[in-house]
Amino acid sequence: MEVTVYGPLRAATGAKTADVPVDGDTVGAVITAFVDAYPRAESQLVDADGALRPSVRVMVDGASADRDEQVTPGASVELFPAMRGG
C-alpha cells in the first residue's frame, strides 16, 4: 500500500511516499506495517504501549480515520506524525 508521509517521517522513509506491504485491512494494520518497515518512525507514531499518539493524524481518502477503520485496497493513506513545539 502506498502511504504518503509528512514532516519528520520523511527522514525515516527518504521520500514523500512509501510502498508498505500491509497484512490486514485496517488503519492499525497500516500503522503496524509502516513501523515494521521504518522502525525510525515508531517513536513519532506510537507510544511505548503501541497506541497511536494522540497528536498523530491518519487520513484515508481525504477523511480523518481512527485505528479501527477499514482501509480498502488502493485507498489513499496519509500519515501526519506527532509534532513537538509550541
XYZ file of N, CA, C and O in Angstrom:
344
model
N 0.840 -1.168 0.000
C 0.000 0.000 0.000
C 0.889 1.237 0.000
O 1.874 1.284 0.719
N 0.514 2.207 -0.797
C 1.289 3.441 -0.845
C 0.808 4.380 0.264
O -0.388 4.641 0.390
N 1.769 4.853 1.062
C 1.479 5.736 2.185
C 2.234 7.038 1.971
O 3.439 7.031 1.713
N 1.533 8.156 2.057
C 2.150 9.474 1.958
C 2.462 9.947 3.363
O 1.618 9.850 4.258
N 3.681 10.444 3.545
C 4.112 10.874 4.885
C 4.478 12.349 4.891
O 4.845 12.914 3.860
N 4.391 12.930 6.064
C 4.669 14.355 6.230
C 5.639 14.566 7.380
O 5.816 13.711 8.236
N 6.229 15.754 7.399
C 7.107 16.159 8.487
C 8.297 15.235 8.659
O 8.876 14.754 7.682
N 8.656 14.971 9.908
C 9.859 14.190 10.185
C 9.773 12.731 9.724
O 10.788 12.041 9.680
N 8.597 12.245 9.351
C 8.511 10.878 8.840
C 9.289 10.722 7.535
O 9.746 9.640 7.205
N 9.445 11.812 6.816
C 10.208 11.748 5.560
C 11.666 11.388 5.802
O 12.308 10.783 4.950
N 12.196 11.729 6.968
C 13.574 11.343 7.288
C 13.680 9.830 7.425
O 14.702 9.241 7.098
N 12.623 9.199 7.899
C 12.625 7.745 8.060
C 12.475 7.035 6.719
O 13.092 6.002 6.488
N 11.651 7.594 5.831
C 11.378 6.927 4.556
C 12.304 7.373 3.434
O 12.489 6.638 2.476
N 12.828 8.580 3.543
C 13.669 9.119 2.484
C 12.882 9.641 1.296
O 13.450 10.032 0.290
N 11.556 9.641 1.405
C 10.710 10.104 0.306
C 9.348 10.520 0.848
O 8.993 10.219 1.987
N 8.573 11.186 -0.008
C 7.234 11.621 0.382
C 6.258 10.448 0.453
O 5.303 10.466 1.213
N 6.497 9.435 -0.349
C 5.627 8.258 -0.322
C 6.448 7.007 -0.056
O 7.628 6.939 -0.381
N 5.789 6.041 0.553
C 6.437 4.767 0.858
C 5.480 3.644 0.480
O 4.278 3.720 0.766
N 6.000 2.622 -0.174
C 5.199 1.456 -0.509
C 5.397 0.434 0.598
O 6.508 -0.043 0.819
N 4.330 0.127 1.325
C 4.415 -0.721 2.512
C 3.520 -1.952 2.318
O 2.322 -1.803 2.044
N 4.093 -3.157 2.472
C 3.250 -4.356 2.398
C 2.421 -4.480 3.679
O 2.976 -4.530 4.778
N 1.115 -4.487 3.550
C 0.218 -4.496 4.706
C -0.509 -5.828 4.785
O -1.092 -6.284 3.815
N -0.469 -6.432 5.973
C -1.190 -7.679 6.228
C -2.406 -7.334 7.073
O -2.351 -7.353 8.300
N -3.486 -6.969 6.433
C -4.699 -6.565 7.134
C -5.389 -5.455 6.372
O -4.884 -4.977 5.352
N -6.540 -5.046 6.872
C -7.319 -4.043 6.145
C -7.815 -2.911 7.044
O -8.858 -2.329 6.807
N -7.031 -2.606 8.081
C -7.406 -1.508 8.973
C -6.281 -0.480 9.033
O -5.145 -0.760 8.648
N -6.618 0.686 9.547
C -5.603 1.716 9.767
C -4.525 1.171 10.696
O -3.337 1.388 10.480
N -4.917 0.439 11.717
C -3.951 -0.153 12.648
C -2.962 -1.063 11.940
O -1.769 -1.057 12.244
N -3.446 -1.848 10.977
C -2.566 -2.737 10.209
C -1.587 -1.929 9.369
O -0.413 -2.302 9.234
N -2.056 -0.810 8.821
C -1.172 0.062 8.039
C -0.094 0.653 8.942
O 1.088 0.654 8.586
N -0.474 1.128 10.115
C 0.495 1.705 11.060
C 1.524 0.656 11.461
O 2.728 0.910 11.466
N 1.061 -0.538 11.805
C 1.968 -1.615 12.202
C 2.937 -1.951 11.084
O 4.148 -2.082 11.312
N 2.442 -2.081 9.865
C 3.298 -2.393 8.719
C 4.291 -1.267 8.459
O 5.464 -1.513 8.146
N 3.844 -0.025 8.611
C 4.727 1.114 8.389
C 5.855 1.124 9.406
O 7.020 1.302 9.053
N 5.525 0.910 10.675
C 6.537 0.892 11.728
C 7.503 -0.283 11.531
O 8.704 -0.146 11.749
N 6.980 -1.431 11.101
C 7.850 -2.576 10.824
C 8.831 -2.259 9.693
O 9.998 -2.628 9.748
N 8.341 -1.567 8.667
C 9.185 -1.230 7.519
C 10.142 -0.077 7.818
O 11.247 -0.022 7.274
N 9.724 0.841 8.673
C 10.512 2.036 9.000
C 10.580 2.220 10.511
O 9.907 3.092 11.082
N 11.388 1.417 11.204
C 11.446 1.475 12.673
C 11.791 2.850 13.237
O 11.378 3.177 14.351
N 12.528 3.663 12.475
C 12.872 5.006 12.960
C 11.637 5.874 13.158
O 11.675 6.867 13.882
N 10.531 5.516 12.534
C 9.303 6.307 12.641
C 8.457 5.943 13.851
O 7.526 6.665 14.201
N 8.798 4.845 14.511
C 7.957 4.338 15.589
C 7.673 5.373 16.675
O 6.518 5.584 17.066
N 8.699 6.042 17.177
C 8.506 6.987 18.286
C 7.637 8.181 17.895
O 7.049 8.820 18.754
N 7.542 8.456 16.616
C 6.727 9.576 16.154
C 5.261 9.194 15.975
O 4.401 10.065 15.899
N 4.990 7.886 15.902
C 3.626 7.435 15.636
C 2.942 6.765 16.818
O 1.751 6.962 17.037
N 3.686 5.950 17.554
C 3.072 5.188 18.644
C 3.832 5.382 19.950
O 5.013 5.709 19.944
N 3.128 5.153 21.066
C 3.778 5.265 22.370
C 4.375 3.916 22.777
O 4.337 2.953 22.009
N 4.898 3.832 23.979
C 5.568 2.614 24.463
C 4.632 1.407 24.499
O 5.088 0.265 24.403
N 3.333 1.641 24.612
C 2.354 0.552 24.637
C 1.845 0.193 23.243
O 0.991 -0.672 23.098
N 2.335 0.894 22.227
C 1.902 0.621 20.856
C 0.650 1.364 20.436
O 0.153 1.171 19.332
N 0.137 2.226 21.312
C -1.051 3.021 20.985
C -0.652 4.219 20.130
O 0.416 4.797 20.315
N -1.505 4.584 19.217
C -1.262 5.744 18.368
C -1.182 6.988 19.234
O -2.021 7.204 20.117
N -0.156 7.787 19.047
C -0.009 9.023 19.821
C -1.206 9.942 19.539
O -1.692 10.003 18.410
N -1.686 10.666 20.555
C -2.884 11.495 20.388
C -2.777 12.553 19.291
O -3.770 12.880 18.660
N -1.590 13.073 19.052
C -1.463 14.134 18.054
C -1.203 13.611 16.643
O -1.124 14.394 15.699
N -1.113 12.304 16.465
C -0.921 11.725 15.133
C -2.254 11.747 14.396
O -3.300 11.421 14.954
N -2.199 12.147 13.136
C -3.399 12.163 12.299
C -3.200 11.200 11.141
O -2.155 11.200 10.497
N -4.228 10.404 10.897
C -4.231 9.489 9.765
C -5.415 9.865 8.887
O -6.540 10.016 9.371
N -5.158 10.014 7.606
C -6.207 10.332 6.648
C -6.315 9.177 5.663
O -5.297 8.686 5.167
N -7.542 8.750 5.401
C -7.798 7.724 4.388
C -8.768 8.331 3.390
O -9.874 8.748 3.752
N -8.327 8.402 2.158
C -9.119 9.015 1.088
C -9.618 10.408 1.477
O -10.754 10.780 1.233
N -8.741 11.164 2.157
C -9.035 12.549 2.488
C -9.844 12.768 3.751
O -10.120 13.908 4.111
N -10.228 11.694 4.438
C -11.010 11.828 5.672
C -10.202 11.296 6.853
O -9.492 10.299 6.729
N -10.355 11.954 7.989
C -9.676 11.517 9.202
C -10.145 10.110 9.562
O -11.333 9.793 9.467
N -9.200 9.257 9.964
C -9.533 7.866 10.267
C -8.901 7.441 11.583
O -7.794 7.856 11.904
N -9.616 6.603 12.336
C -9.035 6.073 13.571
C -8.477 4.677 13.300
O -8.645 4.101 12.231
N -7.826 4.124 14.304
C -7.072 2.875 14.174
C -7.916 1.681 13.721
O -7.422 0.783 13.064
N -9.189 1.653 14.059
C -10.038 0.507 13.748
C -10.750 0.598 12.399
O -11.401 -0.358 11.987
N -10.639 1.731 11.729
C -11.343 1.889 10.455
C -10.703 1.053 9.355
O -9.488 0.854 9.329
N -11.544 0.584 8.455
C -11.061 -0.239 7.356
C -10.414 0.623 6.285
O -10.792 1.768 6.063
N -9.434 0.000 5.632
C -8.734 0.631 4.512
C -8.877 -0.314 3.324
O -8.447 -1.462 3.383
N -9.504 0.167 2.278
C -9.699 -0.671 1.106
C -8.449 -0.657 0.232
O -7.675 0.316 0.259
N -8.228 -1.727 -0.532
C -7.075 -1.724 -1.449
C -7.143 -0.514 -2.382
O -8.210 -0.158 -2.875
N -6.011 0.125 -2.566
C -5.948 1.296 -3.438
C -6.333 2.604 -2.767
O -6.324 3.652 -3.411
N -6.680 2.552 -1.493
C -7.045 3.781 -0.771
C -5.823 4.682 -0.639
O -4.687 4.226 -0.604
N -6.077 5.973 -0.542
C -5.028 6.952 -0.301
C -4.859 7.091 1.212
O -5.801 7.455 1.912
N -3.654 6.769 1.721
C -3.381 6.858 3.155
C -2.289 7.895 3.383
O -1.261 7.885 2.721
N -2.549 8.808 4.321
C -1.584 9.848 4.671
C -1.343 9.800 6.173
O -2.280 9.679 6.948
N -0.052 9.919 6.563
C 0.328 9.922 7.979
C 0.934 11.268 8.341
O 1.888 11.722 7.704
N 0.371 11.885 9.362
C 0.871 13.139 9.895
C 1.382 12.840 11.301
O 0.571 12.554 12.183
N 2.689 12.863 11.529
C 3.243 12.464 12.817
C 2.975 13.465 13.928
O 2.580 14.602 13.679
N 3.224 12.990 15.140
C 3.157 13.879 16.294
C 4.202 14.965 16.108
O 5.336 14.693 15.733
N 3.818 16.196 16.348
C 4.737 17.318 16.189
C 5.012 17.912 17.566
O 4.125 18.000 18.392
N 6.243 18.310 17.753
C 6.634 18.934 19.014
C 6.875 20.413 18.794
O 7.195 20.835 17.712
N 6.735 21.136 19.846
C 6.995 22.573 19.752
C 5.856 23.334 20.374
O 4.916 22.771 20.904
N 5.912 24.613 20.246
C 4.865 25.383 20.912
C 4.592 26.652 20.292
O 4.518 27.153 19.331
